[in-house]
Coordinates of C-alpha atoms and ligand atoms in Angstrom, one line a residue:
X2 CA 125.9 91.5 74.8
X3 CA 127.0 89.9 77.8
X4 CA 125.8 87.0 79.3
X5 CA 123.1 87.3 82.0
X6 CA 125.1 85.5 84.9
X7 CA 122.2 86.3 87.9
X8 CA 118.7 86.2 85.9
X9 CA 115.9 88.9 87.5
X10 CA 113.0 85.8 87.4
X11 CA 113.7 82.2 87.5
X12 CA 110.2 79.9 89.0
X13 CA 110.9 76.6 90.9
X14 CA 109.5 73.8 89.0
X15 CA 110.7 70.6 91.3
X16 CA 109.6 66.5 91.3
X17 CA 106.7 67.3 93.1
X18 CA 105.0 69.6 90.3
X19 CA 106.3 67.2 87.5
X20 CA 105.0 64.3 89.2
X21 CA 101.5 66.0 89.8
X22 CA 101.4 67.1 86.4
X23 CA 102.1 63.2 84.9
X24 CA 99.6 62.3 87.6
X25 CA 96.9 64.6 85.8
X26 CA 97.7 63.9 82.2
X27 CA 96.9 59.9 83.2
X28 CA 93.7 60.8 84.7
X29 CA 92.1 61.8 81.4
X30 CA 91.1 65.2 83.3
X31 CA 93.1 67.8 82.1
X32 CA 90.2 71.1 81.8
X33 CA 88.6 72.1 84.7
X34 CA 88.2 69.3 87.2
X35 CA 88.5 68.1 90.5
X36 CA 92.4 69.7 91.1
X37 CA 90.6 73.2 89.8
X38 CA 87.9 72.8 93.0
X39 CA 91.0 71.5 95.2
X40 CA 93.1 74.6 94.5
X41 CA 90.2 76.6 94.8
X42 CA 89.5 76.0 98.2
X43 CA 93.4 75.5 99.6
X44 CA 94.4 79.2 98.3
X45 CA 91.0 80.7 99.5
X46 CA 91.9 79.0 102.8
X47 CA 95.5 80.4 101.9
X48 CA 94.5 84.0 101.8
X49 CA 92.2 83.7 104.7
X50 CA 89.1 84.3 102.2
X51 CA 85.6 82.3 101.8
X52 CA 86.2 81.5 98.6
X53 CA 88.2 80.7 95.6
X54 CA 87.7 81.2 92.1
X55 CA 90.4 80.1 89.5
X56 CA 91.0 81.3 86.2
X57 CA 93.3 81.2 82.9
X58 CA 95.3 84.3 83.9
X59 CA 96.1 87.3 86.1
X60 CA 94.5 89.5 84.1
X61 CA 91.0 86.8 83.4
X62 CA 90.6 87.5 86.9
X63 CA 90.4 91.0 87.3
X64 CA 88.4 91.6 84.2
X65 CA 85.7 88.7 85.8
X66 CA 86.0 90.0 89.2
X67 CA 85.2 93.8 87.8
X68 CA 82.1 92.1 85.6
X69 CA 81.1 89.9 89.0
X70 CA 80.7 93.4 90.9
X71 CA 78.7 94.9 87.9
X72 CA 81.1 97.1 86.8
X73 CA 80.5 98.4 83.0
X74 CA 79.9 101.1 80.3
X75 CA 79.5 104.2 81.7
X76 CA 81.7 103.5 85.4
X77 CA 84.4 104.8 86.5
X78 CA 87.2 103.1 88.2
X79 CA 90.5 104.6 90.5
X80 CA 93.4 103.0 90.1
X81 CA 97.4 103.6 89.9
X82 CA 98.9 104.7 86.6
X83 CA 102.0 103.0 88.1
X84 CA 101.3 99.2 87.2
X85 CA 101.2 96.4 84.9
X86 CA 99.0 97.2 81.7
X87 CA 96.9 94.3 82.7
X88 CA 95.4 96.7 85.6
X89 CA 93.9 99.3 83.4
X90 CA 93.5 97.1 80.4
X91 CA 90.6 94.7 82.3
X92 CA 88.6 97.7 83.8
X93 CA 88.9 99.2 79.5
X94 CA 87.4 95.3 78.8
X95 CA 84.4 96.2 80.9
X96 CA 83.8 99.1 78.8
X97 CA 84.6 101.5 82.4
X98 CA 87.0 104.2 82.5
X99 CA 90.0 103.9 84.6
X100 CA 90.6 107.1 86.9
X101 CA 94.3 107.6 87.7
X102 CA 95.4 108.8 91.2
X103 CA 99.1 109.2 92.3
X104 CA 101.3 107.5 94.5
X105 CA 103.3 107.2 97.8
X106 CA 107.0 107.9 97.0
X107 CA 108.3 105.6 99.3
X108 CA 105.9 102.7 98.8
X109 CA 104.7 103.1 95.3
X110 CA 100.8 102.2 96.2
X111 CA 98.0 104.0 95.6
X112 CA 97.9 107.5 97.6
X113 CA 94.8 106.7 99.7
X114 CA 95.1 110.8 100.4
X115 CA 94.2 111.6 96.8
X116 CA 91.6 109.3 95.8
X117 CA 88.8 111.2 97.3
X118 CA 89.3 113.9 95.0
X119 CA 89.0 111.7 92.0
X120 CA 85.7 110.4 93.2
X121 CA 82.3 111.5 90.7
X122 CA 78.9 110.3 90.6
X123 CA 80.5 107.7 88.1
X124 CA 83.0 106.2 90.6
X125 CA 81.9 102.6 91.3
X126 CA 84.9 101.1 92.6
X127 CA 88.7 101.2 93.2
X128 CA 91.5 98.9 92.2
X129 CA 94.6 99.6 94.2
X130 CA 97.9 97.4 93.5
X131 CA 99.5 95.6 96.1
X132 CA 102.6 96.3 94.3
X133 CA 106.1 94.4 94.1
X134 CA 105.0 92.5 96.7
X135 CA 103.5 94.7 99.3
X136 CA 99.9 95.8 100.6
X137 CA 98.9 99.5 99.9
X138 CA 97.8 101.3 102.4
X139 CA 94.2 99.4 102.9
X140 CA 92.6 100.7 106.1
X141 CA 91.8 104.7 105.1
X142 CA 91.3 102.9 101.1
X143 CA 88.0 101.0 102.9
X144 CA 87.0 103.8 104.8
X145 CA 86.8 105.8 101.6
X146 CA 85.0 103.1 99.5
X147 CA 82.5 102.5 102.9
X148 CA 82.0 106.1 102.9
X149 CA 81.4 106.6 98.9
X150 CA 79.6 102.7 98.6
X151 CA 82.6 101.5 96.7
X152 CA 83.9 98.5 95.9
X153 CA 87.2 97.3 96.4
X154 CA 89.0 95.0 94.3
X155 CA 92.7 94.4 95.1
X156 CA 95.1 93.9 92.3
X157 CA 97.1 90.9 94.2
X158 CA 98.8 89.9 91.2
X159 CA 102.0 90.2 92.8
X160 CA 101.7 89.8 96.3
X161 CA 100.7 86.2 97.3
X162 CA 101.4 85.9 100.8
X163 CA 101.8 89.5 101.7
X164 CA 100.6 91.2 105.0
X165 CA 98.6 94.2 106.0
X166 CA 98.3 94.8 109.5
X167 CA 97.8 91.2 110.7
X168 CA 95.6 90.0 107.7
X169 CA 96.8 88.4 104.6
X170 CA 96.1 90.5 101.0
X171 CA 93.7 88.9 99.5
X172 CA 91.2 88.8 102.3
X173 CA 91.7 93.0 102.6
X174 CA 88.9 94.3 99.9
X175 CA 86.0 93.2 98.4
X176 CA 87.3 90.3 96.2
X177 CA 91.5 90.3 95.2
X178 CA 93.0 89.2 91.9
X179 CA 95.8 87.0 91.9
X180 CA 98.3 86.1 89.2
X181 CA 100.6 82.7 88.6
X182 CA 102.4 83.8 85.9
X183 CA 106.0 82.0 86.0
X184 CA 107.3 85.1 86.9
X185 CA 105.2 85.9 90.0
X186 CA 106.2 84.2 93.6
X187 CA 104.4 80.8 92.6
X188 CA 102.9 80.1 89.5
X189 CA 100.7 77.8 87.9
X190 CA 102.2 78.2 84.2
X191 CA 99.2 80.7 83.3
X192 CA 96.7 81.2 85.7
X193 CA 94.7 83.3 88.0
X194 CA 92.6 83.7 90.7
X195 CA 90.2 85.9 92.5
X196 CA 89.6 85.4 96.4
X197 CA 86.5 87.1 98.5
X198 CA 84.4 86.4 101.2
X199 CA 81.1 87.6 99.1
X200 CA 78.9 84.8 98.2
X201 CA 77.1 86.9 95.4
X202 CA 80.4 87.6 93.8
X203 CA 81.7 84.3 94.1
X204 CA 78.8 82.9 91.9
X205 CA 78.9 85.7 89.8
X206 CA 82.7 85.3 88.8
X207 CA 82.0 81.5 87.8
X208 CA 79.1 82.2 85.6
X209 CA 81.5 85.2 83.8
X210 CA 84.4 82.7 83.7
X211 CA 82.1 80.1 82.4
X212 CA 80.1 81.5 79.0
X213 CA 77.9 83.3 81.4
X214 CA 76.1 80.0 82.3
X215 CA 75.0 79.5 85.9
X216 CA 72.9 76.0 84.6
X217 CA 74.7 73.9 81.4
X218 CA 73.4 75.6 78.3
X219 CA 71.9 78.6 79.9
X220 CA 73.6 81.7 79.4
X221 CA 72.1 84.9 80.5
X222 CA 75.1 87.2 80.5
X223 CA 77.5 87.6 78.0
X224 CA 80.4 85.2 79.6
X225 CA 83.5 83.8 78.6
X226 CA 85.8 80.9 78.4
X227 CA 88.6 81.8 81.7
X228 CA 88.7 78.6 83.0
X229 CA 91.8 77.3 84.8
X230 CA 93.0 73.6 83.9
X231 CA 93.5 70.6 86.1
X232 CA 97.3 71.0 84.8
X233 CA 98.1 74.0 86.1
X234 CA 95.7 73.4 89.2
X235 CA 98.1 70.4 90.2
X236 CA 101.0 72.6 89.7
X237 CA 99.0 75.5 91.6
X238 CA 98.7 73.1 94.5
X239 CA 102.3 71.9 95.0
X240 CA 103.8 75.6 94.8
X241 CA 100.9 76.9 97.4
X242 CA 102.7 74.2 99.7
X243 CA 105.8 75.8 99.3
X244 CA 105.4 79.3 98.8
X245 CA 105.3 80.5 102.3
X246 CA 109.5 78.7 102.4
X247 CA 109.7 81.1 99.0
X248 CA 109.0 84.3 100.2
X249 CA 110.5 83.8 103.3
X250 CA 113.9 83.2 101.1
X251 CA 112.6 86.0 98.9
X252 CA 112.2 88.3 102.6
X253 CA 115.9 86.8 103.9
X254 CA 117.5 88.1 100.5
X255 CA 116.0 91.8 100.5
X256 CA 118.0 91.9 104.1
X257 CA 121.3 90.7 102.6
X258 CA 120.5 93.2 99.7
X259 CA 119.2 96.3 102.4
X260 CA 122.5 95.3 104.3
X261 CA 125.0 95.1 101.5
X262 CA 123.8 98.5 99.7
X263 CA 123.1 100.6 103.0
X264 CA 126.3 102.6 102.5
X265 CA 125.8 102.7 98.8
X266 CA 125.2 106.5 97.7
X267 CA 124.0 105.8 94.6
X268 CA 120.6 103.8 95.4
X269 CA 117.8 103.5 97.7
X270 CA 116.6 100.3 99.2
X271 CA 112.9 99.6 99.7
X272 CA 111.1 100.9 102.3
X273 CA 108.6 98.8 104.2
X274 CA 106.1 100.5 106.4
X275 CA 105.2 99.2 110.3
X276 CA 102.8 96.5 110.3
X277 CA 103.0 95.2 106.3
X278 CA 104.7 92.1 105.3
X279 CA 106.3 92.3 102.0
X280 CA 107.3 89.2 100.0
X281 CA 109.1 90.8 97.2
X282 CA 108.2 90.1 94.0
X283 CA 110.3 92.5 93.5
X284 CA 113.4 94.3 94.9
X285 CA 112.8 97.9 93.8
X286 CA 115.5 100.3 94.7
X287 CA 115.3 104.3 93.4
X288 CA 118.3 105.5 91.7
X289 CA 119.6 109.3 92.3
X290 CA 121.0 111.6 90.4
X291 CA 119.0 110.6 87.3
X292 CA 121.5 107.5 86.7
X293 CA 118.5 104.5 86.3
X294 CA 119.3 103.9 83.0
X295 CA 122.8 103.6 83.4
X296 CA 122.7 101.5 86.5
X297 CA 120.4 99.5 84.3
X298 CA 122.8 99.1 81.3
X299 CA 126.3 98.5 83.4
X300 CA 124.3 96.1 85.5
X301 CA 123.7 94.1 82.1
X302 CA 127.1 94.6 80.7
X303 CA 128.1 93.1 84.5
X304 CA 126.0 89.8 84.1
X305 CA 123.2 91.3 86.3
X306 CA 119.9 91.3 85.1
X307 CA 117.5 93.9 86.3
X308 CA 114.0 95.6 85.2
X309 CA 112.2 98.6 85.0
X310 CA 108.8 97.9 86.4
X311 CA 107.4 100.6 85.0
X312 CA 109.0 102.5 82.8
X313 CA 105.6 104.2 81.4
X314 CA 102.4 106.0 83.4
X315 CA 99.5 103.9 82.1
X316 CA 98.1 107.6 81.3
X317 CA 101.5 107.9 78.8
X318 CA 101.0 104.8 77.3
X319 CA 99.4 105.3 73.6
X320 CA 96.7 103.0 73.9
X321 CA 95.5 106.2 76.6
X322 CA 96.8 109.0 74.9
X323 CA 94.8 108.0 71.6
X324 CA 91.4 107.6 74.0
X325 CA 92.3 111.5 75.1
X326 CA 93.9 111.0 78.5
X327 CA 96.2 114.3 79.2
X328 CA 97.3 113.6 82.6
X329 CA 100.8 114.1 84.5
X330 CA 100.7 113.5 88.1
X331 CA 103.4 114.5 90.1
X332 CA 105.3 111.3 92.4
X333 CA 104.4 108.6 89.6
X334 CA 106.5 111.1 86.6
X335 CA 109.5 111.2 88.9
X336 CA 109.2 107.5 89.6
X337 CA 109.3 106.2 86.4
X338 CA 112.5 107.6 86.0
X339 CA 114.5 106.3 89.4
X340 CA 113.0 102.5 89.9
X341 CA 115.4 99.7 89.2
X342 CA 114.1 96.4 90.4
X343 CA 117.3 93.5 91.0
X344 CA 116.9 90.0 91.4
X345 CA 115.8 89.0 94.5
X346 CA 114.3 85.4 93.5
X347 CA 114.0 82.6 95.6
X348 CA 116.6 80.4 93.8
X349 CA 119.7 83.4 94.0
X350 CA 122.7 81.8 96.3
X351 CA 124.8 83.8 98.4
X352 CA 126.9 84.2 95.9
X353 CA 124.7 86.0 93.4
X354 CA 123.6 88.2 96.1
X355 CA 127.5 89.3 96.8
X356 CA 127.8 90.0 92.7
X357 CA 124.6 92.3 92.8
X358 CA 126.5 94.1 95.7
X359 CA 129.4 94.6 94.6
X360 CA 128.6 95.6 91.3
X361 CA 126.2 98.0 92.5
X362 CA 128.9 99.4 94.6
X363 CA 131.0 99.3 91.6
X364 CA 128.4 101.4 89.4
X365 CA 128.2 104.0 92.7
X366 CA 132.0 104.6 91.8
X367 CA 132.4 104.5 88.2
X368 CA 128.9 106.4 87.3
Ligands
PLP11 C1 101.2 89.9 86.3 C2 100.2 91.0 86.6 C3 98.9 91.0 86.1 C4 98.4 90.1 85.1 O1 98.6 88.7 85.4 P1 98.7 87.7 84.1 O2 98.6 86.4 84.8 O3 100.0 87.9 83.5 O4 97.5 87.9 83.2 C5 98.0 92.0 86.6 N1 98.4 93.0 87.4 C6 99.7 93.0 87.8 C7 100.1 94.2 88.8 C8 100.6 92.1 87.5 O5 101.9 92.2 87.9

């Protein structure tokens, strides 16, 4: 194999997160403490939101935030099939049913067109993706779940610092779930958290991420242990400081990219609708002429590392199949079959942006 000379994820960990993290570990305060509560309220105030509720993962914070809205046995939520497992898996922990609707081909979100269709008298809320770093398309989303009394919980995992129409996602639905996995655009180690403006939530997603226990050693619902630590809180808290200078590198490298590859034939660069910011987590192109996988392979045989995010349908994945989902929906089958996502990380140089380019250009030729 050859060696990976441009890597497709690479965090920033700097002196400042060390030093915060050494800071910690001398305190004596390493669970949940005061840098938890600090975090909190900076990435609520980050988002735009009321407030801040910080858990252990990504995916700990959409499976409270769907418990916090009473979502359980018996419900029914709509979501994309084209996503991280972690989507569909926490509305499965609840005991609900996730309802897939299709995409938009250019965007990859949710279709807000086709969700009303796929609404029952079980539907309590919907989950769309603000995927590889940009919004879905929100406004007709809340219109539907104001019209139908749903509630809207954003999958954010992937889009801190991302803009729909003047407001930051996040602050878009109900209550938004946010990832800091290393690989995300600033990261905590592991680590989550959900933003909203609802107070009821709000307590209700610190008594699920806390054994169900409002008061110490009362527990009335079945809870669990999704706490954050002051660790990754300190770490959390230097990266939110510079994660606005991040995606703007992340923005100022999809242009070189878009410029570089505009006369390529073989691939199409992201589109990004009027109005949305995207901070691209990733940089998803869609390759023709049914050449993905062997864009994929000569990239890695170039040095180039790339990834197929996704190369599945949730509704294809076993785990679904077994549970009796027979589904094929039309713009997410093609999809899986043309994304190729290239590093577009905040830490690439000039350089590794020309490599990508060229050997992209070079694949266009020799494919
Ligand atoms: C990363 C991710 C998650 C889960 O986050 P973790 O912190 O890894 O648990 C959920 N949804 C999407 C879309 C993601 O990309």
């Amino acid at each position: 194999m050859a060696d990976i000379k441009v890597s497709i994820a690479s965090p920033i960990i700097e002196e400042e997160e060390i030093n915060a993290v050494v800071e910690v570990m001398k305190s004596g305060m390493i669970a949940q403490g005061p840098k938890v509560i600090e975090f909190e309220k900076e990435f609520a105030d980050f988002v735009g939101a009321k407030y801040g509720i910080a858990t252990n993962s990504g995916t700990s914070a959409l499976h409270v935030a769907l418990l916090a809205a009473g979502i359980g046995k018996g419900d029914e939520v709509i979501t994309t099939p084209f996503t991280f497992a972690a989507t569909g898996n926490s509305i499965l922990y609840t005991g609900a049913r996730p309802v897939f609707v299709d995409i938009n081909e250019d965007t990859f979100t949710i279709d807000p067109c086709k969700i009303e269709e796929a609404i029952t008298d079980k539907t309590k809320a919907i989950m769309p993706v603000q995927l590889y770093g940009q919004a879905a398309d929100m406004d007709p989303i809340m219109k539907i779940a104001k019209e139908h009394d749903l509630i809207v919980i954003e999958d954010a995992a992937q889009a801190h610092g991302a803009e729909y129409k003047g407001k930051k996602v996040g602050n878009l639905g109900d209550m938004a779930c946010f990832s800091f996995y290393p690989t995300k655009n600033m990261t905590t180690s592991e680590g989550g958290m959900i933003t909203t403006n609802n107070e009821e939530f709000a307590e209700n997603a610190r008594i699920y991420r806390a054994h169900g226990s409002a008061t110490k050693y009362h527990h009335d619902v079945l809870g669990y242990n999704f706490r954050m630590t002051d660790i990754g809180a300190a770490i959390g808290i230097e990266q939110l400081k510079k994660i606005d200078g991040f995606n703007d590198k992340r923005i100022e490298n999809a242009k070189y990219l878009n410029e570089g590859l505009a006369d390529c034939d073989l691939v199409e660069t992201p589109v990004v609708e009027d109005g949305y910011k995207h901070v691209y987590h990733q940089y998803t192109v869609k390759v023709k002429d049914g050449k993905r996988d062997a864009l994929s392979d000569y990239l890695i045989e170039n040095g180039i590392g790339n990834g197929i995010y996704y190369p599945i349908p949730l509704y294809d994945q076993v785990l679904y199949t077994d549970m009796g989902y027979n589904q094929s929906l039309e713009v997410t089958d093609k999809t899986v079959k043309e994304v190729l996502s290239l590093p577009i990380h905040a830490k690439l140089t000039k350089f590794d942006l020309d490599l990508i380019i060229e050997k992209v250009k070079k694949a266009s030729k020799e494919l």
